[in-house]
CSV table of C-alpha atoms in Angstrom, one decimal:
chain,number,residue,atom,x,y,z
E,182,MET,CA,148.3,-105.0,-176.9
E,183,ALA,CA,147.0,-106.2,-180.2
E,184,GLN,CA,143.8,-104.2,-179.8
E,185,LEU,CA,145.8,-101.1,-178.9
E,186,LEU,CA,148.0,-101.5,-181.9
E,187,ASN,CA,145.0,-102.0,-184.2
E,188,ARG,CA,143.6,-98.7,-183.0
E,189,LEU,CA,146.8,-96.9,-183.8
E,190,HIS,CA,147.5,-98.4,-187.2
E,191,ARG,CA,145.2,-95.8,-188.7
E,192,ARG,CA,146.9,-93.0,-190.6
E,193,ALA,CA,147.2,-89.7,-188.8
E,194,GLY,CA,144.1,-87.6,-188.9
E,195,PRO,CA,143.6,-84.3,-190.6
E,196,ARG,CA,144.9,-82.4,-187.6
E,197,SER,CA,148.5,-83.5,-188.6
E,198,CYS,CA,148.4,-81.7,-192.0
E,199,ALA,CA,145.4,-79.4,-191.8
E,200,SER,CA,145.6,-77.7,-188.4
E,201,ALA,CA,145.4,-74.4,-190.2
E,202,GLU,CA,141.8,-75.3,-191.2
E,203,GLY,CA,140.8,-75.3,-187.6
E,204,ASN,CA,140.1,-79.0,-187.4
E,205,ALA,CA,139.4,-80.0,-183.8
E,206,GLN,CA,140.0,-83.7,-184.2
E,207,THR,CA,141.8,-85.4,-181.3
E,208,MET,CA,145.5,-85.6,-181.7
E,209,LYS,CA,147.2,-88.9,-181.3
E,210,VAL,CA,150.5,-88.7,-179.4
E,211,ILE,CA,152.9,-91.6,-178.9
E,212,ILE,CA,155.2,-91.1,-175.9
E,213,ILE,CA,158.3,-93.2,-175.8
E,214,GLY,CA,159.4,-93.7,-172.2
E,215,ALA,CA,157.3,-94.1,-169.1
E,216,GLY,CA,159.5,-92.5,-166.5
E,217,VAL,CA,158.4,-89.4,-164.6
E,218,LEU,CA,158.9,-87.1,-167.7
E,219,GLY,CA,157.0,-89.3,-170.1
E,220,LEU,CA,154.2,-89.9,-167.5
E,221,SER,CA,153.9,-86.3,-166.7
E,222,VAL,CA,153.4,-85.3,-170.4
E,223,ALA,CA,151.1,-88.3,-170.9
E,224,ARG,CA,148.8,-87.2,-168.1
E,225,GLN,CA,148.7,-83.6,-169.2
E,226,LEU,CA,147.9,-84.6,-172.8
E,227,ALA,CA,145.2,-87.1,-171.6
E,228,VAL,CA,143.6,-84.5,-169.3
E,229,ALA,CA,143.5,-82.2,-172.4
E,230,GLY,CA,141.5,-84.8,-174.2
E,231,GLU,CA,144.2,-86.1,-176.6
E,232,GLU,CA,144.7,-89.8,-177.5
E,233,VAL,CA,147.8,-90.9,-175.7
E,234,VAL,CA,149.8,-94.1,-175.9
E,235,LEU,CA,152.8,-94.6,-173.6
E,236,LEU,CA,155.5,-97.1,-174.8
E,237,ASP,CA,158.1,-98.5,-172.5
E,238,GLN,CA,160.4,-101.5,-172.9
E,239,TRP,CA,160.0,-102.7,-169.3
E,240,GLY,CA,157.2,-100.8,-167.7
E,241,ALA,CA,156.4,-97.5,-165.9
E,242,GLY,CA,159.1,-96.0,-163.7
E,243,THR,CA,161.6,-98.8,-164.3
E,244,GLY,CA,164.5,-96.7,-165.8
E,245,THR,CA,166.3,-93.8,-164.2
E,246,THR,CA,163.1,-93.0,-162.2
E,247,ALA,CA,163.6,-96.3,-160.2
E,248,THR,CA,167.0,-95.2,-158.9
E,249,THR,CA,166.8,-91.5,-158.1
E,250,PHE,CA,167.6,-89.6,-154.9
E,251,ALA,CA,164.4,-87.5,-155.8
E,252,TRP,CA,165.4,-84.2,-154.1
E,253,THR,CA,163.4,-81.3,-155.4
E,254,ASN,CA,165.5,-78.1,-155.6
E,255,SER,CA,167.2,-75.4,-157.5
E,256,SER,CA,170.3,-75.3,-155.3
E,257,ARG,CA,173.1,-75.7,-157.8
E,258,LYS,CA,171.4,-74.5,-161.1
E,259,LEU,CA,174.0,-71.8,-162.0
E,260,ASP,CA,172.5,-70.9,-165.3
E,261,PRO,CA,169.7,-68.3,-164.7
E,262,ASP,CA,167.3,-69.9,-167.2
E,263,TYR,CA,167.8,-73.3,-165.7
E,264,HIS,CA,167.4,-71.9,-162.2
E,265,ARG,CA,164.1,-70.3,-163.1
E,266,LEU,CA,162.9,-73.5,-164.7
E,267,ASN,CA,163.7,-75.5,-161.6
E,268,LEU,CA,162.0,-72.9,-159.4
E,269,ALA,CA,158.9,-73.4,-161.6
E,270,GLY,CA,159.2,-77.1,-161.2
E,271,MET,CA,159.2,-76.9,-157.4
E,272,GLU,CA,156.1,-74.6,-157.5
E,273,GLU,CA,154.3,-76.9,-160.0
E,274,HIS,CA,154.8,-79.9,-157.6
E,275,SER,CA,152.6,-78.2,-155.1
E,276,ARG,CA,149.9,-77.6,-157.6
E,277,LEU,CA,150.1,-81.1,-159.0
E,278,ALA,CA,149.9,-82.7,-155.6
E,279,GLU,CA,146.4,-81.3,-155.1
E,280,GLN,CA,145.2,-82.9,-158.4
E,281,LEU,CA,146.7,-86.4,-158.3
E,282,PRO,CA,144.9,-89.3,-156.9
E,283,GLY,CA,146.5,-91.8,-154.4
E,284,ALA,CA,148.8,-91.5,-151.5
E,285,PRO,CA,150.9,-88.4,-151.1
E,286,SER,CA,154.1,-88.5,-153.2
E,287,TYR,CA,155.5,-85.0,-152.9
E,288,PHE,CA,156.8,-83.7,-149.5
E,289,PRO,CA,158.0,-80.0,-149.3
E,290,SER,CA,160.0,-81.0,-146.2
E,291,GLY,CA,162.9,-78.6,-146.6
E,292,ALA,CA,166.5,-79.6,-146.7
E,293,LEU,CA,169.5,-79.2,-144.5
E,294,GLN,CA,173.2,-79.1,-145.6
E,295,TRP,CA,175.8,-79.8,-142.9
E,296,ALA,CA,179.3,-78.6,-143.5
E,297,ASP,CA,182.6,-79.5,-141.9
E,298,VAL,CA,185.9,-77.5,-142.1
E,299,SER,CA,186.5,-78.8,-145.6
E,300,SER,CA,183.2,-77.7,-147.0
E,301,GLU,CA,182.0,-74.7,-144.8
E,302,GLN,CA,183.5,-72.1,-147.1
E,303,TRP,CA,181.8,-73.7,-150.1
E,304,LEU,CA,178.5,-73.8,-148.3
E,305,ALA,CA,178.8,-70.2,-147.2
E,306,GLY,CA,179.3,-69.1,-150.8
E,307,ASN,CA,176.4,-71.1,-152.0
E,308,VAL,CA,174.1,-69.7,-149.3
E,309,GLU,CA,175.1,-66.2,-150.2
E,310,ARG,CA,174.6,-66.8,-153.9
E,311,LEU,CA,171.1,-68.3,-153.4
E,312,ARG,CA,170.0,-65.5,-151.0
E,313,SER,CA,171.0,-62.9,-153.5
E,314,LEU,CA,168.6,-64.6,-156.0
E,315,GLY,CA,165.8,-64.6,-153.4
E,316,TYR,CA,166.0,-68.3,-152.9
E,317,PRO,CA,165.1,-69.3,-149.3
E,318,ALA,CA,168.3,-70.2,-147.5
E,319,HIS,CA,169.4,-69.4,-143.9
E,320,TRP,CA,171.8,-70.5,-141.2
E,321,VAL,CA,170.4,-72.6,-138.3
E,322,THR,CA,171.9,-73.7,-135.0
E,323,ARG,CA,172.7,-77.3,-134.1
E,324,GLU,CA,169.6,-77.3,-131.9
E,325,GLU,CA,167.4,-75.9,-134.6
E,326,ALA,CA,168.8,-78.4,-137.1
E,327,THR,CA,168.1,-81.3,-134.8
E,328,ARG,CA,164.4,-80.3,-134.6
E,329,ILE,CA,164.1,-79.9,-138.3
E,330,ALA,CA,165.9,-83.1,-139.2
E,331,GLY,CA,164.2,-85.4,-136.7
E,332,ASP,CA,165.8,-88.7,-135.5
E,333,LEU,CA,169.5,-88.0,-136.4
E,334,ARG,CA,172.7,-87.2,-134.5
E,335,ILE,CA,174.7,-84.3,-135.8
E,336,PRO,CA,178.4,-85.2,-135.5
E,337,GLU,CA,180.8,-82.9,-133.6
E,338,THR,CA,182.8,-82.4,-136.8
E,339,ILE,CA,179.9,-80.4,-138.3
E,340,THR,CA,180.8,-76.6,-138.1
E,341,SER,CA,177.9,-74.9,-140.0
E,342,ILE,CA,174.4,-75.9,-141.0
E,343,ALA,CA,172.2,-74.2,-143.6
E,344,SER,CA,168.4,-74.7,-144.1
E,345,PHE,CA,166.6,-74.6,-147.5
E,346,PRO,CA,162.9,-74.6,-146.5
E,347,SER,CA,161.4,-74.5,-150.0
E,348,GLU,CA,163.1,-77.8,-151.1
E,349,GLY,CA,161.7,-81.3,-150.6
E,350,TYR,CA,161.6,-84.8,-152.0
E,351,VAL,CA,159.4,-87.2,-153.9
E,352,LEU,CA,158.6,-90.8,-153.4
E,353,PRO,CA,159.3,-91.9,-157.0
E,354,GLU,CA,157.3,-95.2,-156.9
E,355,VAL,CA,154.2,-93.5,-155.5
E,356,PHE,CA,154.6,-90.5,-157.9
E,357,VAL,CA,154.8,-92.9,-160.9
E,358,GLU,CA,151.8,-94.9,-159.7
E,359,ASN,CA,149.7,-91.7,-159.2
E,360,LEU,CA,150.7,-90.2,-162.5
E,361,LEU,CA,149.9,-93.4,-164.4
E,362,ALA,CA,146.6,-93.9,-162.6
E,363,ASP,CA,145.4,-90.4,-163.5
E,364,ALA,CA,146.7,-90.6,-167.1
E,365,GLU,CA,144.8,-93.9,-167.6
E,366,GLN,CA,141.7,-92.5,-165.9
E,367,HIS,CA,141.7,-89.8,-168.6
E,368,GLY,CA,142.1,-92.4,-171.4
E,369,ALA,CA,145.9,-92.8,-171.8
E,370,ARG,CA,147.1,-96.4,-172.5
E,371,LEU,CA,150.4,-98.0,-171.5
E,372,ALA,CA,152.0,-100.7,-173.7
E,373,LEU,CA,155.2,-102.6,-173.4
E,374,GLY,CA,157.5,-102.6,-176.5
E,375,GLU,CA,161.0,-101.9,-177.7
E,376,VAL,CA,161.1,-99.0,-180.2
E,377,VAL,CA,163.5,-99.7,-183.0
E,378,ALA,CA,162.6,-96.9,-185.5
E,379,ILE,CA,160.8,-93.5,-185.6
E,380,ASP,CA,159.6,-92.1,-188.9
E,381,ASP,CA,159.1,-88.4,-188.9
E,382,ARG,CA,156.9,-87.5,-191.9
E,383,PRO,CA,155.2,-84.3,-193.1
E,384,CYS,CA,151.8,-85.6,-192.2
E,385,GLY,CA,152.4,-87.6,-189.1
E,386,VAL,CA,154.8,-90.0,-187.4
E,387,SER,CA,155.2,-93.7,-187.1
E,388,VAL,CA,156.9,-95.8,-184.5
E,389,THR,CA,158.2,-99.3,-185.3
E,390,LEU,CA,158.5,-101.9,-182.5
E,391,ALA,CA,161.0,-104.8,-182.3
E,392,GLY,CA,158.1,-107.2,-183.1
E,393,GLY,CA,157.4,-105.4,-186.4
E,394,GLU,CA,154.3,-103.5,-185.2
E,395,VAL,CA,153.9,-100.0,-186.5
E,396,LEU,CA,152.0,-97.3,-184.6
E,397,ASN,CA,150.9,-94.2,-186.4
E,398,GLY,CA,150.2,-90.8,-184.8
E,399,ASP,CA,150.4,-87.1,-185.1
E,400,ARG,CA,153.3,-86.5,-182.6
E,401,VAL,CA,155.9,-88.5,-180.9
E,402,VAL,CA,157.4,-87.4,-177.5
E,403,LEU,CA,160.8,-88.9,-177.0
E,404,ALA,CA,161.2,-89.1,-173.3
E,405,ALA,CA,163.5,-92.2,-173.1
E,406,GLY,CA,166.0,-91.0,-170.5
E,407,ARG,CA,169.5,-92.2,-171.1
E,408,TRP,CA,168.4,-94.0,-174.3
E,409,THR,CA,167.4,-90.7,-175.9
E,410,GLN,CA,170.5,-90.1,-177.9
E,411,ARG,CA,170.4,-93.5,-179.5
E,412,LEU,CA,166.7,-93.3,-180.5
E,413,ALA,CA,167.0,-89.7,-181.6
E,414,ALA,CA,170.0,-90.6,-183.9
E,415,ARG,CA,167.9,-93.1,-185.7
E,416,THR,CA,165.6,-90.3,-186.8
E,417,GLY,CA,168.5,-88.0,-187.7
E,418,ILE,CA,168.1,-85.9,-184.5
E,419,THR,CA,171.2,-84.8,-182.5
E,420,VAL,CA,170.7,-85.0,-178.7
E,421,PRO,CA,174.3,-85.5,-177.3
E,422,MET,CA,174.3,-87.2,-174.0
E,423,VAL,CA,176.7,-88.9,-171.6
E,424,THR,CA,176.3,-92.5,-172.5
E,425,ASP,CA,179.3,-94.3,-170.8
E,426,THR,CA,178.0,-96.7,-168.2
E,427,GLY,CA,181.3,-98.2,-167.2
E,428,ARG,CA,183.0,-98.2,-163.8
E,429,GLY,CA,183.0,-94.7,-162.3
E,430,SER,CA,181.2,-93.0,-165.2
E,431,GLN,CA,179.4,-89.7,-164.6
E,432,THR,CA,176.1,-91.5,-165.2
E,433,VAL,CA,176.6,-94.2,-162.6
E,434,GLY,CA,175.1,-93.7,-159.1
E,435,LEU,CA,174.8,-95.9,-156.0
E,436,LEU,CA,171.9,-95.7,-153.7
E,437,GLY,CA,171.3,-97.5,-150.4
E,438,TYR,CA,167.8,-98.3,-149.1
E,439,ALA,CA,168.0,-98.8,-145.3
E,440,ARG,CA,165.2,-101.1,-144.2
E,441,SER,CA,166.3,-100.7,-140.6
E,442,PRO,CA,166.5,-99.1,-138.2
E,443,GLU,CA,163.3,-97.1,-138.9
E,444,LEU,CA,163.8,-93.4,-138.5
E,445,ASP,CA,161.7,-90.4,-137.9
E,446,LEU,CA,163.6,-88.5,-140.6
E,447,ARG,CA,161.7,-85.3,-141.5
E,448,CYS,CA,163.6,-83.7,-144.3
E,449,VAL,CA,166.4,-84.2,-146.9
E,450,ILE,CA,169.9,-84.1,-145.4
E,451,HIS,CA,173.2,-83.4,-147.1
E,452,SER,CA,176.2,-84.1,-145.0
E,453,PRO,CA,179.9,-84.4,-145.9
E,454,GLY,CA,179.8,-88.2,-146.1
E,455,LEU,CA,176.2,-89.2,-146.7
E,456,ASN,CA,173.0,-87.8,-148.1
E,457,LEU,CA,169.7,-89.0,-146.7
E,458,ARG,CA,166.0,-88.7,-147.5
E,459,PRO,CA,162.9,-90.3,-146.1
E,460,ALA,CA,161.3,-93.2,-147.8
E,461,ALA,CA,158.0,-95.0,-147.1
E,462,GLY,CA,157.5,-96.9,-143.9
E,463,GLY,CA,160.3,-95.3,-141.9
E,464,GLN,CA,162.9,-96.4,-144.4
E,465,THR,CA,165.7,-94.1,-145.5
E,466,VAL,CA,167.4,-93.6,-148.9
E,467,LEU,CA,171.2,-93.1,-148.6
E,468,GLN,CA,173.7,-91.7,-151.0
E,469,ALA,CA,177.4,-91.4,-150.7
E,470,LEU,CA,178.5,-89.5,-153.8
E,471,ASP,CA,182.3,-90.0,-153.3
E,472,LEU,CA,181.8,-93.8,-153.6
E,473,ASN,CA,180.3,-93.6,-157.1
E,474,ALA,CA,183.7,-93.7,-158.7
E,475,GLN,CA,184.2,-97.2,-157.3
E,476,VAL,CA,180.9,-98.6,-158.7
E,477,ASP,CA,181.1,-101.0,-161.6
E,478,PRO,CA,177.6,-101.7,-163.0
E,479,ALA,CA,179.0,-104.9,-164.6
E,480,ALA,CA,179.8,-106.2,-161.1
E,481,PRO,CA,177.3,-104.5,-158.8
E,482,PRO,CA,178.5,-104.1,-155.1
E,483,SER,CA,177.2,-106.8,-152.8
E,484,ALA,CA,175.3,-106.3,-149.6
E,485,ASP,CA,178.3,-107.4,-147.6
E,486,GLY,CA,181.0,-105.8,-149.6
E,487,ASP,CA,183.3,-102.9,-148.9
E,488,LEU,CA,181.0,-100.2,-150.3
E,489,ALA,CA,178.0,-101.5,-148.3
E,490,ARG,CA,180.0,-101.6,-145.1
E,491,THR,CA,181.2,-98.0,-145.7
E,492,ILE,CA,177.7,-96.7,-146.2
E,493,ALA,CA,176.5,-98.7,-143.2
E,494,ARG,CA,179.3,-97.2,-141.0
E,495,ARG,CA,178.5,-93.7,-142.1
E,496,PHE,CA,174.8,-94.2,-141.5
E,497,SER,CA,175.4,-95.7,-138.1
E,498,ALA,CA,177.5,-92.6,-137.1
E,499,LEU,CA,174.3,-90.5,-137.6
E,500,LEU,CA,172.0,-92.6,-135.6
E,501,THR,CA,170.8,-91.6,-132.1
E,502,GLY,CA,170.0,-95.0,-130.8
E,503,PRO,CA,172.2,-97.7,-129.4
E,504,GLY,CA,174.4,-99.8,-131.7
E,505,HIS,CA,172.3,-101.3,-134.4
E,506,VAL,CA,173.6,-102.9,-137.5
E,507,PRO,CA,171.7,-101.3,-140.4
E,508,GLU,CA,170.0,-103.5,-143.0
E,509,ILE,CA,170.7,-101.8,-146.3
E,510,ASP,CA,169.9,-102.9,-149.9
E,511,LEU,CA,172.0,-101.4,-152.7
E,512,ARG,CA,170.9,-100.3,-156.1
E,513,VAL,CA,173.1,-99.1,-159.0
E,514,GLY,CA,171.4,-96.5,-161.1
E,515,PHE,CA,172.2,-94.4,-164.3
E,516,ARG,CA,171.6,-90.7,-164.5
E,517,SER,CA,170.2,-89.1,-167.7
E,518,LEU,CA,172.8,-86.5,-168.6
E,519,PRO,CA,172.5,-84.2,-171.6
E,520,ALA,CA,176.0,-83.4,-172.6
E,521,ASP,CA,175.8,-79.7,-171.7
E,522,GLY,CA,174.1,-80.4,-168.4
E,523,HIS,CA,170.8,-78.7,-169.3
E,524,THR,CA,167.3,-80.0,-170.0
E,525,VAL,CA,166.3,-80.7,-173.6
E,526,ALA,CA,162.7,-79.8,-174.4
E,527,GLY,CA,161.3,-79.1,-177.8
E,528,TYR,CA,160.9,-80.2,-181.4
E,529,ALA,CA,164.0,-81.4,-183.3
E,530,SER,CA,163.4,-78.7,-186.0
E,531,GLY,CA,160.7,-76.4,-187.3
E,532,GLN,CA,159.2,-79.1,-189.4
E,533,SER,CA,159.7,-82.1,-187.0
E,534,ARG,CA,156.8,-83.8,-185.2
E,535,VAL,CA,159.2,-85.5,-182.7
E,536,TYR,CA,159.3,-83.6,-179.4
E,537,CYS,CA,162.5,-84.4,-177.4
E,538,LEU,CA,162.4,-84.3,-173.6
E,539,VAL,CA,165.2,-85.3,-171.3
E,540,SER,CA,166.7,-83.9,-168.2
E,541,HIS,CA,169.1,-84.7,-165.3
E,542,SER,CA,166.6,-82.8,-163.1
E,543,GLY,CA,163.7,-85.1,-164.0
E,544,VAL,CA,162.0,-85.4,-160.6
E,545,THR,CA,162.1,-81.7,-159.9
E,546,LEU,CA,161.0,-80.7,-163.4
E,547,ALA,CA,158.5,-83.5,-164.3
E,548,PRO,CA,155.4,-81.5,-163.4
E,549,ILE,CA,156.4,-78.3,-165.1
E,550,LEU,CA,157.8,-80.0,-168.2
E,551,GLY,CA,154.7,-82.1,-168.4
E,552,ARG,CA,152.5,-79.0,-168.4
E,553,LEU,CA,154.6,-76.9,-170.7
E,554,ALA,CA,155.5,-79.6,-173.2
E,555,SER,CA,151.8,-80.6,-173.4
E,556,ALA,CA,150.9,-76.9,-174.1
E,557,GLU,CA,153.4,-76.6,-176.9
E,558,ILE,CA,152.3,-79.9,-178.5
E,559,THR,CA,148.6,-79.1,-178.4
E,560,THR,CA,148.7,-75.4,-179.2
E,561,ASP,CA,152.0,-75.0,-181.2
E,562,GLN,CA,152.5,-71.9,-178.9
E,563,GLU,CA,156.0,-71.5,-177.5
E,564,GLN,CA,156.3,-71.6,-173.7
E,565,ALA,CA,158.9,-69.0,-172.7
E,566,LEU,CA,160.4,-71.0,-169.9
E,567,LEU,CA,161.5,-73.7,-172.4
E,568,ARG,CA,163.0,-71.3,-175.0
E,569,SER,CA,166.6,-71.9,-173.9
E,570,PHE,CA,166.4,-75.7,-173.9
E,571,ARG,CA,165.6,-76.6,-177.5
E,572,PRO,CA,167.4,-79.6,-179.1
E,573,THR,CA,168.1,-77.3,-182.0
E,574,ARG,CA,170.9,-75.7,-179.9
E,575,PHE,CA,173.1,-78.7,-180.8
E,576,ILE,CA,172.8,-78.4,-184.6
E,577,GLY,CA,176.1,-77.7,-186.2
E,578,VAL,CA,177.9,-77.6,-182.8
E,579,ARG,CA,180.8,-79.8,-181.9
E,580,ARG,CA,180.2,-81.9,-178.9
E,581,SER,CA,183.5,-80.9,-177.4
E,582,ASP,CA,182.3,-77.2,-177.4
E,583,VAL,CA,179.2,-78.0,-175.2
E,584,GLU,CA,180.1,-81.0,-173.1
E,585,VAL,CA,180.7,-80.4,-169.4
E,586,ASP,CA,181.9,-82.6,-166.5
E,587,GLN,CA,178.8,-83.6,-164.5
E,588,SER,CA,180.4,-85.8,-161.9
E,589,ALA,CA,178.7,-85.3,-158.5
E,590,THR,CA,181.1,-85.9,-155.6
E,591,THR,CA,180.7,-83.1,-153.0
E,592,LEU,CA,178.2,-81.4,-150.7
E,593,GLY,CA,175.1,-80.0,-152.4
E,594,GLU,CA,175.8,-81.7,-155.8
E,595,GLN,CA,173.5,-84.3,-157.4
């Protein structure tokens, strides 16, 4: 760490103040946050030959990325610009998968949504809307759904089933490992440290850590997930986010990790009571959105408590084999939620050297945001897909005028 800090204590090079002179000196970029967004930008910048330092308080992939359902989709992105960005994110996953080292982390498996009488009308409307946009969505029979899903039983209460073949999922821990490995292979460095101040100057930026160390560079990428609002405010930047982490908050989410029984689950499943996606080694990630309102992060649910028993009961009802008591570990996570529900990507102002990057759709968007943000940082050329998502949209705007309810409780939400 000391050697790394010594390298970065130099003042920013000529590129920070004299880019108009055509100086080709390597840019130094400090990225705060080593989740999927920060890692994706770090890798792209490192591949481009820039000097990159990743800072994280706890380590790569330990924040929101560690507790995500990791479904890649553009199913409920109602804003046209946000829908297009998510579509680009899905396409970019396929391209990135061919470039990354390591075990596969992205699986374009498709997804199924199962509706009962209480949700079939909602599902029909969503399928019609998506098909009108050219988004792959079609109805399947119970037999077809069983072949697509793999080792699951479809309850008799299910009345309609839709297939979304372009969707998929990511194994976050593998994705993080692969992104970090490739970034480091191209020269990026990861360091642990708590950021307490960011100084945005005309000729560069500096980042101060809790231990007093100061890192200087040409640009900072603020990709700190749910901590973004607090860190941005210290630099005079407004990025309004949902920050409440109390019982039942919009940010709070509960995931179950079923160690047994092992399933041959082949795609993402959304059912009225439980969402499922495959995990490594035949394990299954479980999500019961309606239970989130009962989750208190200050008193996490126990493995033998009411919430655990409810998830186990719902999971058991979908299993095809004889009665088996599932073994399920529970994790409480926190979603990164910009107040208006949309991604934030861009500089805080026309003069700023702090690039803000935060999104609720982090897993879907990580590859495309990594590529586009890197392009904007290295070339100063605007990327059209990001035009609607600048942090400057919050300047002079009352929070109450932009904030939306982002509680996810029903079929197809996340």
